Coordinates of C-alpha atoms in Angstrom, one line a residue:
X1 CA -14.8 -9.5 23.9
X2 CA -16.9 -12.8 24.6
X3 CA -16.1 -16.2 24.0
X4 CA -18.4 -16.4 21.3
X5 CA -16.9 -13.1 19.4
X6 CA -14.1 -15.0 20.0
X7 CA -14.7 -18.1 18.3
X8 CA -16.7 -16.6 15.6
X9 CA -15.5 -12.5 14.8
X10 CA -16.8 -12.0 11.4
X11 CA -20.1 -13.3 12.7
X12 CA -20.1 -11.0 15.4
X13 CA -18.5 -8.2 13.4
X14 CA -20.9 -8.9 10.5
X15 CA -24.0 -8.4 12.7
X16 CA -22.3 -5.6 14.6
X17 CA -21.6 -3.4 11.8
X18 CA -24.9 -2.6 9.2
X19 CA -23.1 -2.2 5.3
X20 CA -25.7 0.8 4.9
X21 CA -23.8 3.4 7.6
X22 CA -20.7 2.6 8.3
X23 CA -17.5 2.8 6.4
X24 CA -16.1 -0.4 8.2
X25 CA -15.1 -3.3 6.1
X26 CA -17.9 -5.5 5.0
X27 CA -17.5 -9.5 5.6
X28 CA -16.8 -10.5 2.2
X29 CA -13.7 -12.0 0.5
X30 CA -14.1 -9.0 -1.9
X31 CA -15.1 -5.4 -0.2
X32 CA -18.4 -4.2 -2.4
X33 CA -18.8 -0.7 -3.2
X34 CA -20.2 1.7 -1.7
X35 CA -22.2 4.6 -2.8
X36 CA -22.5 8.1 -2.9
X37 CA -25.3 8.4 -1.0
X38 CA -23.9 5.8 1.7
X39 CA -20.6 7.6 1.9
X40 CA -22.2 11.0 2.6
X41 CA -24.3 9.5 5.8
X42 CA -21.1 7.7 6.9
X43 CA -19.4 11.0 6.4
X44 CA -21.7 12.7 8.7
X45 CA -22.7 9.7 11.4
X46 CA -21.1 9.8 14.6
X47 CA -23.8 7.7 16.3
X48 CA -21.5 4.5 16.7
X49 CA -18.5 4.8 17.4
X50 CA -15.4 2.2 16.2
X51 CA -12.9 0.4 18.7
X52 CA -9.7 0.6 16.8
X53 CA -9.3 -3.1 16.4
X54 CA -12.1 -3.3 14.7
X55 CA -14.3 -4.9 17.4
X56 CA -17.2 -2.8 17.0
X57 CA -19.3 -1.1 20.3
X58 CA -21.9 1.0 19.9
X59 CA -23.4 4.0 21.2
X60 CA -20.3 4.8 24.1
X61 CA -18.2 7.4 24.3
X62 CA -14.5 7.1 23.7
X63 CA -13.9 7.6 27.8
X64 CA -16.2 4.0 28.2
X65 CA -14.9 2.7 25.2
X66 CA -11.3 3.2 27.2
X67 CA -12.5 1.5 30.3
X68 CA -14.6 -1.5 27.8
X69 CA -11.0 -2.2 26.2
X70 CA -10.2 -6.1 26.1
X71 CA -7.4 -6.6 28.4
X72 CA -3.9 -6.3 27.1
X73 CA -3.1 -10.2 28.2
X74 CA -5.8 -11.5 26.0
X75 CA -5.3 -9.4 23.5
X76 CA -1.4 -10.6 23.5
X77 CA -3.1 -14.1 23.1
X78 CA -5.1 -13.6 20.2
X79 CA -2.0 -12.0 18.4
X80 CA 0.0 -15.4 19.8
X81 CA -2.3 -17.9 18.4
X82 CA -2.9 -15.6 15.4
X83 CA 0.4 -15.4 13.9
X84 CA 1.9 -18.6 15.3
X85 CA 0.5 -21.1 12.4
X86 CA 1.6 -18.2 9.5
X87 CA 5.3 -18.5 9.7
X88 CA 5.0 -22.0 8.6
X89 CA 2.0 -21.6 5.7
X90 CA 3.2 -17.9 4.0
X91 CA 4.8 -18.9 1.3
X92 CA 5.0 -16.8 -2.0
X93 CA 6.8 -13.7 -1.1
X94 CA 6.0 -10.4 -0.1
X95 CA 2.6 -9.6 -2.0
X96 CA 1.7 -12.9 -0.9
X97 CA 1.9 -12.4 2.0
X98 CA 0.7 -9.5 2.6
X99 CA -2.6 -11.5 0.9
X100 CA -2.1 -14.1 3.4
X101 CA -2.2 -11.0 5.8
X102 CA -5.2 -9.5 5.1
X103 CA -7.4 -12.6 4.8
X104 CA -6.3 -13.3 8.3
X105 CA -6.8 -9.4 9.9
X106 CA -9.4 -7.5 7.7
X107 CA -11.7 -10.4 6.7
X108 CA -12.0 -13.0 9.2
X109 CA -10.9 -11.5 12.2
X110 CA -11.6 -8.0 11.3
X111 CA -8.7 -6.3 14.0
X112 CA -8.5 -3.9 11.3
X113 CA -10.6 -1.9 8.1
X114 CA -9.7 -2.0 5.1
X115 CA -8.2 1.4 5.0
X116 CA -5.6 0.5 8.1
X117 CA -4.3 -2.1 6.9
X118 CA -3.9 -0.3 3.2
X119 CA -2.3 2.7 4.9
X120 CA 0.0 0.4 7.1
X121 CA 0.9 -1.5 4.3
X122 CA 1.9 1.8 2.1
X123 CA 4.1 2.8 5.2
X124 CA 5.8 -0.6 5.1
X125 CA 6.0 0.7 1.3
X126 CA 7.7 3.8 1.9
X127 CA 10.6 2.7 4.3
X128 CA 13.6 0.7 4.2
X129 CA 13.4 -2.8 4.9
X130 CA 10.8 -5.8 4.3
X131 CA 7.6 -4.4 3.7
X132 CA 5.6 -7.7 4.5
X133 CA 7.7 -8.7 7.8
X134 CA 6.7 -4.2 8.9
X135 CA 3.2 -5.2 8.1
X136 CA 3.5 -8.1 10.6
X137 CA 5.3 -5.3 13.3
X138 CA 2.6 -2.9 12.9
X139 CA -0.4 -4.7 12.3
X140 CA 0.5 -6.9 16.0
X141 CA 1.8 -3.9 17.7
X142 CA -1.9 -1.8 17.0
X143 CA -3.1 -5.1 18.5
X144 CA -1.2 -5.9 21.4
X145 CA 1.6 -3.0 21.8
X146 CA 5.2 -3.6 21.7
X147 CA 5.5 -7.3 23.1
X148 CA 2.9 -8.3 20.7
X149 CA 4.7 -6.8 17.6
X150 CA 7.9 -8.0 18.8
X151 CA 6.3 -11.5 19.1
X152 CA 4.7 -11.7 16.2
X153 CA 8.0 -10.8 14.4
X154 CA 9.7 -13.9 16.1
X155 CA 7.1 -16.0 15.2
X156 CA 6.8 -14.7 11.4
X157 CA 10.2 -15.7 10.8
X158 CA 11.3 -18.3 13.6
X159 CA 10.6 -21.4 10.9
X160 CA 12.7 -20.0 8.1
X161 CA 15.2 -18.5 10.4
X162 CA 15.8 -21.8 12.4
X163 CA 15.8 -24.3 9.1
X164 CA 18.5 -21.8 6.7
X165 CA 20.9 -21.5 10.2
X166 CA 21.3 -25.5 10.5
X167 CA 21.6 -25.9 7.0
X168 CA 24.2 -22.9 6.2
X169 CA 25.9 -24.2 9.0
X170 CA 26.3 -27.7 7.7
X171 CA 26.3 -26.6 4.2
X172 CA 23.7 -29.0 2.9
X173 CA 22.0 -28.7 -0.1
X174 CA 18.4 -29.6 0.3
X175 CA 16.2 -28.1 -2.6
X176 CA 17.7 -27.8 -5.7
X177 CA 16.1 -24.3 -7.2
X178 CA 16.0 -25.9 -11.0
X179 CA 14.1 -28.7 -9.4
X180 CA 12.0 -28.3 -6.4
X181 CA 10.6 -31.4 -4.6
X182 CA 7.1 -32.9 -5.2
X183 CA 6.2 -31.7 -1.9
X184 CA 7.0 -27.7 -2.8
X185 CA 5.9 -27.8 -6.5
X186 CA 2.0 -26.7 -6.3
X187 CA 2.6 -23.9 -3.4
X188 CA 4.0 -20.8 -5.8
X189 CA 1.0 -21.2 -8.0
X190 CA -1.7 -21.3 -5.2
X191 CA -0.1 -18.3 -3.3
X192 CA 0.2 -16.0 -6.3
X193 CA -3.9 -16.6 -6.2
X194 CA -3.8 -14.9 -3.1
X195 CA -2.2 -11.7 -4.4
X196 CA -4.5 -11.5 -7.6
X197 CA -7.4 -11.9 -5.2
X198 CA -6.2 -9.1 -2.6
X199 CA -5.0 -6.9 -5.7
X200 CA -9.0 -7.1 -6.7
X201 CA -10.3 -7.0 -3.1
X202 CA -8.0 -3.3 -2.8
X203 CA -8.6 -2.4 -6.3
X204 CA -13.1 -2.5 -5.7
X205 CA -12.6 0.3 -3.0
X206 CA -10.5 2.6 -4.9
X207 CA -11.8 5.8 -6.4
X208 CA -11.8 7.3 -9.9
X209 CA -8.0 9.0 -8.6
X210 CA -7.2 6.3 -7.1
X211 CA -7.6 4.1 -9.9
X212 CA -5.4 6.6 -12.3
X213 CA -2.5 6.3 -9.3
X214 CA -2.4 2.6 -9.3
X215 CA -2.7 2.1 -13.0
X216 CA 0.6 4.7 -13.4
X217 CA 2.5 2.6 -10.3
X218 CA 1.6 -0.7 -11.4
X219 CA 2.5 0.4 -15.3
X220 CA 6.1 2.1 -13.6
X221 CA 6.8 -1.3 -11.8
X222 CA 6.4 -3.5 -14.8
X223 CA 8.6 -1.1 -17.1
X224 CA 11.4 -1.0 -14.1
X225 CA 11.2 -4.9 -14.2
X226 CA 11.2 -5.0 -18.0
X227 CA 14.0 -2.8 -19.1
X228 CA 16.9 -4.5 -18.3
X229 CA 19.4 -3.1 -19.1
X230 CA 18.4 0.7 -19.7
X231 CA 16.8 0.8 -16.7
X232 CA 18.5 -1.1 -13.2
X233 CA 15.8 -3.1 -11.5
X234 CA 17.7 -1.8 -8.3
X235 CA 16.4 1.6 -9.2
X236 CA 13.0 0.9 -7.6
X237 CA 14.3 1.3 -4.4
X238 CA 14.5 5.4 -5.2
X239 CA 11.6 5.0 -7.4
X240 CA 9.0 3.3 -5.4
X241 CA 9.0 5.5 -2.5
X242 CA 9.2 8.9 -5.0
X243 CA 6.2 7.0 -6.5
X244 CA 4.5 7.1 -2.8
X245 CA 4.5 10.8 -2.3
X246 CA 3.8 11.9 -5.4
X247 CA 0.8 9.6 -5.1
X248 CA -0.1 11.0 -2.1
X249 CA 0.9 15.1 -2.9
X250 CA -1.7 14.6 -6.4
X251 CA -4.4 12.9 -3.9
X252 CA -4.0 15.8 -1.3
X253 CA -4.3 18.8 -4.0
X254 CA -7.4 17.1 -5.3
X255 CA -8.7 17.1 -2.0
X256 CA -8.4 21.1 -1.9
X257 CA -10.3 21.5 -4.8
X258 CA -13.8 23.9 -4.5
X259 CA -12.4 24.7 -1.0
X260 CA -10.8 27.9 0.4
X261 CA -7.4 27.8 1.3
X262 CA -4.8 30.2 2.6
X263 CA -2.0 30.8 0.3
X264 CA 0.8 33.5 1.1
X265 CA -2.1 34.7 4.2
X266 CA -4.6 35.3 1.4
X267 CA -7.9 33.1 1.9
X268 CA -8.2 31.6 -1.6
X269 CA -10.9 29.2 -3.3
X270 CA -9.3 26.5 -5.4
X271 CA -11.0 26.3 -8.6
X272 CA -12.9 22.7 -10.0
X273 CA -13.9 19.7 -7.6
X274 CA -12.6 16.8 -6.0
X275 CA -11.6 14.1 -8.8
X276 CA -11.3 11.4 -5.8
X277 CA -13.6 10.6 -2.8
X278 CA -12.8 11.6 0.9
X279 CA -14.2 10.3 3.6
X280 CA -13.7 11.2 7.3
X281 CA -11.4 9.5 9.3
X282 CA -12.2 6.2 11.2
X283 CA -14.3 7.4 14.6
X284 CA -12.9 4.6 16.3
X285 CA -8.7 6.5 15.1
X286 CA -9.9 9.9 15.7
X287 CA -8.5 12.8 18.2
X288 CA -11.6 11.6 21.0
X289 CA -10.2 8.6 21.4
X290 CA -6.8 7.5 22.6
X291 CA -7.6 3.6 22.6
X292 CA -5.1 3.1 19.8
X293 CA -2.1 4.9 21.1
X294 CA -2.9 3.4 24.4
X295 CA -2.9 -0.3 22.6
X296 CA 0.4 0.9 20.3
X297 CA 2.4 2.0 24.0
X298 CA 4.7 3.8 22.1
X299 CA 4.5 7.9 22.9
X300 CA 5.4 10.1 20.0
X301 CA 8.6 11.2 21.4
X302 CA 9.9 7.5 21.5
X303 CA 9.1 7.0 17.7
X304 CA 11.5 10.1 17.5
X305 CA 13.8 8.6 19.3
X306 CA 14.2 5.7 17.6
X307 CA 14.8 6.6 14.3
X308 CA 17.6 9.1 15.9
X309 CA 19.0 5.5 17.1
X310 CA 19.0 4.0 13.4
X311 CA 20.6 7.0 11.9
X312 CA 23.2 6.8 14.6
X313 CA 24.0 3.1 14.2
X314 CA 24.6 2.9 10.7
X315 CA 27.0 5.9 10.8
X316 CA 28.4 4.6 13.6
X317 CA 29.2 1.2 12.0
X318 CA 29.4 2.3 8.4
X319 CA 32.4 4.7 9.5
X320 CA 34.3 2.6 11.9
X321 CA 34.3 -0.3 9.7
X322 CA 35.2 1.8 6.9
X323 CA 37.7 3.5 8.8
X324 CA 39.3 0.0 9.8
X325 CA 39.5 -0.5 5.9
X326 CA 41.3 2.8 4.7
X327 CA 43.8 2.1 7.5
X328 CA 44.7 -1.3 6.1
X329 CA 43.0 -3.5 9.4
X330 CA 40.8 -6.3 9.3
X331 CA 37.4 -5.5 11.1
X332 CA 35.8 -8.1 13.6
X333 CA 34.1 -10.5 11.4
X334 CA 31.0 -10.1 13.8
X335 CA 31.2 -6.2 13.3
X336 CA 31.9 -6.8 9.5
X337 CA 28.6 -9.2 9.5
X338 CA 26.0 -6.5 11.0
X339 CA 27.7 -3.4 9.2
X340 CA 27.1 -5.4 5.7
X341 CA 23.5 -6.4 6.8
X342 CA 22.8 -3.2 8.5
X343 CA 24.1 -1.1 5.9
X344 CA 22.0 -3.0 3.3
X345 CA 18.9 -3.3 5.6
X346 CA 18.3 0.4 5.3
X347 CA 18.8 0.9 2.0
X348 CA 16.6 -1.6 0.2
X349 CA 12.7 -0.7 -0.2
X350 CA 10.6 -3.4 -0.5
X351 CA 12.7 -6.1 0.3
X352 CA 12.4 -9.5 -1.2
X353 CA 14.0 -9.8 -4.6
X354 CA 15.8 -6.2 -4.7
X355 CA 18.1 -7.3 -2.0
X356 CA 19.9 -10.3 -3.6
X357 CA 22.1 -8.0 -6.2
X358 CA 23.8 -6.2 -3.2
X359 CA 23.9 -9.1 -0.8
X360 CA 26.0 -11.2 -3.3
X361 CA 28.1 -8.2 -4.0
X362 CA 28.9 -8.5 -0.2
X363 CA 29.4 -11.5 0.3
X364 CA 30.6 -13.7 -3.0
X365 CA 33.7 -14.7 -3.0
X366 CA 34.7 -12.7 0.0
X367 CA 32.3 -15.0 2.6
X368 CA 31.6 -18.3 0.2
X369 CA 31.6 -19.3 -2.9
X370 CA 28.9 -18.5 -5.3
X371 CA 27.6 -21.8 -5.6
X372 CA 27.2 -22.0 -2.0
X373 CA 25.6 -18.8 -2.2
X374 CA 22.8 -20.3 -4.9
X375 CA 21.8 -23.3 -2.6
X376 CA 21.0 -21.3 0.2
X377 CA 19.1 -19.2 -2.5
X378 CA 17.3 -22.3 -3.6
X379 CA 16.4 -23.4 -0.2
X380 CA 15.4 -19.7 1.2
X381 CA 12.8 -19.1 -1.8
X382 CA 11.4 -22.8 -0.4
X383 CA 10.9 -21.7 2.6
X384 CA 8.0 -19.7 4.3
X385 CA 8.4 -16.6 5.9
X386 CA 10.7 -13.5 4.5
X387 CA 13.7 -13.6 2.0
X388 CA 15.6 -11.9 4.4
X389 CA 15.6 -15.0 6.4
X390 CA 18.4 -15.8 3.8
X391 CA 20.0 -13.2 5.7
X392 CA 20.5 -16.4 8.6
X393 CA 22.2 -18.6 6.2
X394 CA 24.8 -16.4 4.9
X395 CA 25.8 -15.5 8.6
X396 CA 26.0 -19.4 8.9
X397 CA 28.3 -20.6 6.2
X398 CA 30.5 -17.4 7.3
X399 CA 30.7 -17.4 11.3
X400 CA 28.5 -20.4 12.4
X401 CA 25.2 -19.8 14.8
X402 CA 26.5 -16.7 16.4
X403 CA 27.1 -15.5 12.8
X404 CA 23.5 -16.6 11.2
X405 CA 22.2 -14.4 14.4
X406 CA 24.0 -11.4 14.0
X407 CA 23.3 -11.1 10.1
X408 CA 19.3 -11.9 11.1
X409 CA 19.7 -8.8 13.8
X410 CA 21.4 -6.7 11.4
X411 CA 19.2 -7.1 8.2
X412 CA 16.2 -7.2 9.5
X413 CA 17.0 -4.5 12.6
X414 CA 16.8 -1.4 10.5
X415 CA 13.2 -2.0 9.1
X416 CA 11.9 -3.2 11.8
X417 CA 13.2 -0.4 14.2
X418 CA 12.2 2.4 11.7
X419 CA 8.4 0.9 11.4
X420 CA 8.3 0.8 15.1
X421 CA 9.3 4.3 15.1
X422 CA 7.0 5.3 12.4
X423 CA 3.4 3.9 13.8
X424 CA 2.6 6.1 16.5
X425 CA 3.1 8.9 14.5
X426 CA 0.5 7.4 11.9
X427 CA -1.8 6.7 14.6
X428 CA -1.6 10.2 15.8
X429 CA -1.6 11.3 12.2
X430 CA -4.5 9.6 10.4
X431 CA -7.2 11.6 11.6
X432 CA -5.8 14.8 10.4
X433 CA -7.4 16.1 7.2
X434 CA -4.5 17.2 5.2
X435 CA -3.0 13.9 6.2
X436 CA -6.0 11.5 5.9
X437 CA -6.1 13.0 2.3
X438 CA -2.7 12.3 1.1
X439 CA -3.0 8.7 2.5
X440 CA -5.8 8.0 -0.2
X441 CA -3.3 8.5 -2.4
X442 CA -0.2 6.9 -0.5
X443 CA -2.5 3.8 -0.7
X444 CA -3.6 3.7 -4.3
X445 CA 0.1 4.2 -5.2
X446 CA 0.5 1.2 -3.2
X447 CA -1.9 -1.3 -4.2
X448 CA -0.7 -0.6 -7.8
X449 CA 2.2 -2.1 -6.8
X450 CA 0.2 -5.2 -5.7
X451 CA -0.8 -5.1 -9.4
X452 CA 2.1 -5.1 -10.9
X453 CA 3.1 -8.2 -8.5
X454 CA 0.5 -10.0 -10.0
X455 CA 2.3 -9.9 -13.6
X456 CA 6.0 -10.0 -12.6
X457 CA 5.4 -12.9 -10.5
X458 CA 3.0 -15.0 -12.7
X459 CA 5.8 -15.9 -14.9
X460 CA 8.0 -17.6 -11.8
X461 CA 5.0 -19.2 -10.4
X462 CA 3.0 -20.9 -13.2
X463 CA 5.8 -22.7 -16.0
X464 CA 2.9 -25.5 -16.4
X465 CA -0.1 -26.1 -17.3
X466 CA -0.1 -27.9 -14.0
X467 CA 0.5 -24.5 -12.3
X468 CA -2.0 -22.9 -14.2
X469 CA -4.5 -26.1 -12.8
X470 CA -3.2 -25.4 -9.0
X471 CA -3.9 -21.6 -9.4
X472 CA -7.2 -22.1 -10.9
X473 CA -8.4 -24.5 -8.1
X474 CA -6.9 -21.8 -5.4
X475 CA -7.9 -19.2 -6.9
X476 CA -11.6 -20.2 -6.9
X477 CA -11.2 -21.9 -3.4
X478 CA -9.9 -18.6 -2.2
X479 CA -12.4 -16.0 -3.9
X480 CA -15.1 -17.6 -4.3
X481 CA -16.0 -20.0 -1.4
X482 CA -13.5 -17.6 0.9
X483 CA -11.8 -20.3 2.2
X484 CA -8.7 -19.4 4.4
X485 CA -5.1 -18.5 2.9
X486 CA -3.3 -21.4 4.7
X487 CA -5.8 -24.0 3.5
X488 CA -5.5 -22.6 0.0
X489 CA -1.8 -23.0 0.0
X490 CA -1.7 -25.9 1.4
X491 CA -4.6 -27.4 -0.8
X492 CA -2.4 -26.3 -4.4
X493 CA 0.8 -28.0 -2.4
X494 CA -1.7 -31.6 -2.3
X495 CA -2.7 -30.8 -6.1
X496 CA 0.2 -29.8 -7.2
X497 CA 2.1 -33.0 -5.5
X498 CA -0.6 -35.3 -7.5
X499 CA -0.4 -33.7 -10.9
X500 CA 3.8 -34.1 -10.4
X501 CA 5.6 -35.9 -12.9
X502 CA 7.2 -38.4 -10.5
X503 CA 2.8 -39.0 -9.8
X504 CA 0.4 -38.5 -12.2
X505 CA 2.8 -36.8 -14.4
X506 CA -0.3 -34.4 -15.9
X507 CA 0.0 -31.1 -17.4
X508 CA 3.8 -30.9 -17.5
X509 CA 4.1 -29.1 -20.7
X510 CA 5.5 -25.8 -20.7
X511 CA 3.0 -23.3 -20.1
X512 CA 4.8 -20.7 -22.4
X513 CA 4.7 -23.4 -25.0
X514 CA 1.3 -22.7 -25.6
X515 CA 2.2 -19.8 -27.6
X516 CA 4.9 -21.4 -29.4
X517 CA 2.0 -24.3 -31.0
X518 CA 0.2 -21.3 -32.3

C-alpha cells in the first residue's frame, strides 16, 4: 500500500472498486442496494480479483497477489494506530461498539466487506464470551495475525482495565450510577445513534429471507427482555445461539431449492426457488488464494487444538476446585478467582449485561459487600471498553492487583481463546457453498439482534429530552454527513455537558413524561 492509500483508503478504495461489478462494500455510511442484474455479473466476474483486507488489486493472480502483500510489520502498525484511540472513545456497550467497529473497518478503512465483518460478528455471536471484545480478536488477527489480534485486545481494554483495578483496589467511589457526572451525561445517547445507524447500514443489504430471520430474532430478543418473570433474561444465552443455527439451517435449505441434490445416494431436484439471494464467495477469501490464512498464521490444526485447551481447563479447574469444596478445604483464593471467572467466561453468550446476574451470585457477600459490588457497577458502565472489564475490579476489592489480573485472564480467557480457535476454520470455510449459504443466514439472525439492541437500549440511554437532543444531533452527524464514531461520541458528551442541569439546565424533563401529559 502507498502512502497516499494510506492517508486516504476510502478514496483509494472508492476509485479502486466500480459499485457496477463488484460485490465489495460501497464508500457510503449506508451500503445501497444492489441489483439483480448487478449481482448476477458479480456472480460470474472473476476479472479482478480482492486482497482479503479489502485493499483492492486488480487483474493478478492470487500467486502475485501473495508476493504484492503489504508487509506483516506495517500491517501490525495500521492495526496499532487503529485500535489504540478506541479503547478510550467506545462507549455504549456491545452493539455500540461493534457500530463504533464497523465505521472504523468496513467504511473508512475498508480492511474488510460488509459480509466479513457480518459473518465475524455472528461468530462472536455464536460463542461464549464478549461478542464485541471477539470482533476486536478477529477482525486484528485477519489484519495482522496473532500479535496483531492479541494487541489490539490489550489495547481495547487497557483504559477500562487499568482505571476499575486502582479504584477496586482503593475502594473509591467515583460515579455514582443514579447520577452520572456532567462530563458522562451526553455519551449513552450519542453512542446508541451509532447502533441504530449500523442496524440500518446491515439491515439495506439483507435479502427478502434475510429480512424474515432478523425480524423473528430481533422480535425473540425483545420478548426474552420483556417477560420477566415467565421467561429468565439469562435464558438468551441458550437461545441466542439456537437462534444462530436455525437461522443459518432455514438460509441453507433455501439455498437448495430448484437444484439437484443427493439424498440417501438418489440425485434429487428440490422443488420451488431460492426465497433469498446467494452470491459467490469473496474472490479475494476463496480456495486460489491463501493470503488470508497466511495473514491469520493460525493452521487449522492449531484452532483444534485450542479449543481442546479450553475444554480442558475449565474441567480441570471446575473439578479440582469443586473437589476442594466436597472435601471441606478452602481453595487458593487465586485458583478460586479464575475458576469463578473462567467458569462464567464460557458460559455467557453475548456478554455485557447477561453476565452481571451470575457474577454477583459469585461473588456477593462471599468477596464484598453488595454495595461495594454496585459502585464498581456504576463506574464500569462509565467506562469505555467491555463490561467484562468489571471483571478487574471485582478481582481488586477481593485479592488486590494480582487479583484484578487473574479475574481479567480468567473472564475474558475463554472467549477470547475459543474465537482464536474458531477464525481459521471460518477463513477456510467461507468459500464453501454449503457453508457460504448458511452464513447468509447466521448473519441476518445476527443483525436482528442489532435491532432488538436498538429498542432495549433506547430506554437506558435517552431518560430526557436532552438525550433525545444529543441523539438527534449524533445521529444526523453520524448518518448523514458520515462523520467518524469517536467524534460523534465525543461531540453528544460536549452537548450533553451544555444542556446539563448544573449548565444550561435545558430539556431535563423526563422523556417518558411525555406520554404521561397526554
Amino acid at each position: 500500500m502507498t502512502m497516499a492509500e494510506e492517508e486516504n483508503p476510502k478514496e483509494v478504495a472508492s476509485a479502486a472498486a466500480p459499485a457496477e461489478n463488484s460485490d465489495e462494500f460501497v464508500d457510503d455510511a449506508v451500503p445501497e442496494k444492489i441489483d439483480d442484474n448487478d449481482e448476477e455479473q458479480t456472480a460470474h466476474s472473476g476479472a479482478e480479483l480482492e486482497v482479503a483486507s479489502g485493499d483492492l488489486d486488480s487483474g493478478k493472480t492470487a500467486e502475485e497477489l501473495l508476493e504484492d502483500d503489504i508487509p506483516w510489520i506495517e500491517r501490525f502498525k495500521q492495526v496499532f494506530w487503529t485500535y489504540l484511540p478506541l479503547g478510550f472513545v467506545a462507549f455504549g456497550g456491545p452493539q455500540a461498539h461493534v457500530a463504533i467497529l464497523r465505521d472504523h473497518l468496513v467504511v473508512q478503512r475498508n480492511w474488510l466487506d460488509e459480509d466479513q465483518f457480518t459473518e465475524l460478528f455472528a461468530i462472536g455471536q455464536g460463542l461464549p464470551g464478549p461478542t464485541s471484545t471477539q470482533l476486536v480478536v478477529s477482525t486484528a488477527l485477519a489484519r495482522a495475525g496473532p500479535i496483531g489480534g492479541l494487541t489490539a485486545f490489550f489495547l481495547w481494554n487497557l483504559p477500562g482495565l487499568i482505571v476499575l483495578t486502582v479504584c477496586g483496589v482503593l475502594i473509591a467511589t467515583f460515579v455514582d450510577e443514579n447520577n452520572p457526572p456532567w462530563y458522562l451525561i451526553g455519551l449513552p445517547p450519542a453512542a446508541i445513534s451509532l447502533v441504530f445507524k449500523a442496524f440500518y447500514g446491515f439491515g439495506m443489504k439483507l435479502d427478502k429471507l434475510g429480512i424474515i430471520l432478523c425480524l423473528i430474532s430481533s422480535l425473540v430478543a425483545i420478548m426474552i427482555n420483556g417477560s420477566t418473570p415467565k421467561i429468565d433474561p439469562l435464558w438468551s444465552q441458550y437461545i441466542y445461539p439456537s437462534m444462530l443455527a436455525c437461522g443459518g439451517i432455514l438460509s441453507y435449505l433455501d439455498s437448495i431449492r430448484g437444484t439437484d441434490v443427493k439424498i440417501f445416494g438418489k440425485t434429487r431436484r428440490v422443488p420451488g426457488k431460492p426465497y433469498g439471494t446467494y452470491k459467490s464467495a469473496s474472490k479475494g477469501w476463496d480456495a486460489e488464494s491463501d493470503l488470508t490464512m497466511r495473514r491469520i498464521g493460525i493452521p487449522i490444526w492449531v484452532g483444534a487444538v485450542i479449543w481442546i485447551v479450553w475444554a480442558i481447563v475449565l474441567a480441570i479447574t471446575v473439578s479440582l476446585v469443586g473437589r476442594m469444596r466436597r472435601n471441606g478445604e478452602t481453595p487458593n483464593p487465586y485458583l478460586e478467582i479464575f475458576e469463578v471467572m473462567y467458569r462464567i467466561g464460557s458460559l455467557i453468550f453475548g456478554g455485557g449485561q447477561v453476565v452481571l446476574p451470575m457474577l454477583q451470585t459469585e461473588v456477593v457477600p462471599m468477596w464484598m459487600k453488595k454495595d461495594a459490588f454496585l459502585q464498581g457497577l456504576g463506574l464500569a458502565q462509565s467506562m469505555p471498553g467491555p463490561l467484562f472489564n468489571f471483571s478487574s475490579y471485582l478481582g481488586a476489592v477481593y485479592r488486590g492487583v494480582p487479583g484484578a489480573l487473574v479475574a481479567y485472564i480468567g473472564l475474558f480467557g475463554p472467549g477470547v481463546m475459543l474465537i482464536f480457535g474458531m477464525v481459521p476454520f471460518w477463513a477456510r470455510l467461507r468459500h464453501v457453498k454449503w457453508f457460504k449459504s448458511a452464513l447468509n443466514g447466521v448473519n441476518a439472525t445476527a443483525i436482528g439482534l442489532v435491532g432488538a439492541a436498538c429498542v432495549i437500549l433506547w430506554e437506558g440511554a435517552v431518560t430526557t429530552f436532552a438525550d433525545a437532543m444529543v441523539f438527534m444531533l449524533a445521529l444526523c452527524l453520524a448518518v448523514v454527513y458520515g462523520i467518524g464514531a469517536p467524534y460523534v461520541v465525543l461531540t453528544g458528551g460536549v452537548f450533553g455537558a451544555i444542556l446539563h442541569k448544573d449548565a444550561l439546565g435545558l430539556g431535563q424533563n423526563e422523556w417518558c413524561s411525555l406520554g404521561n401529559d397526554l
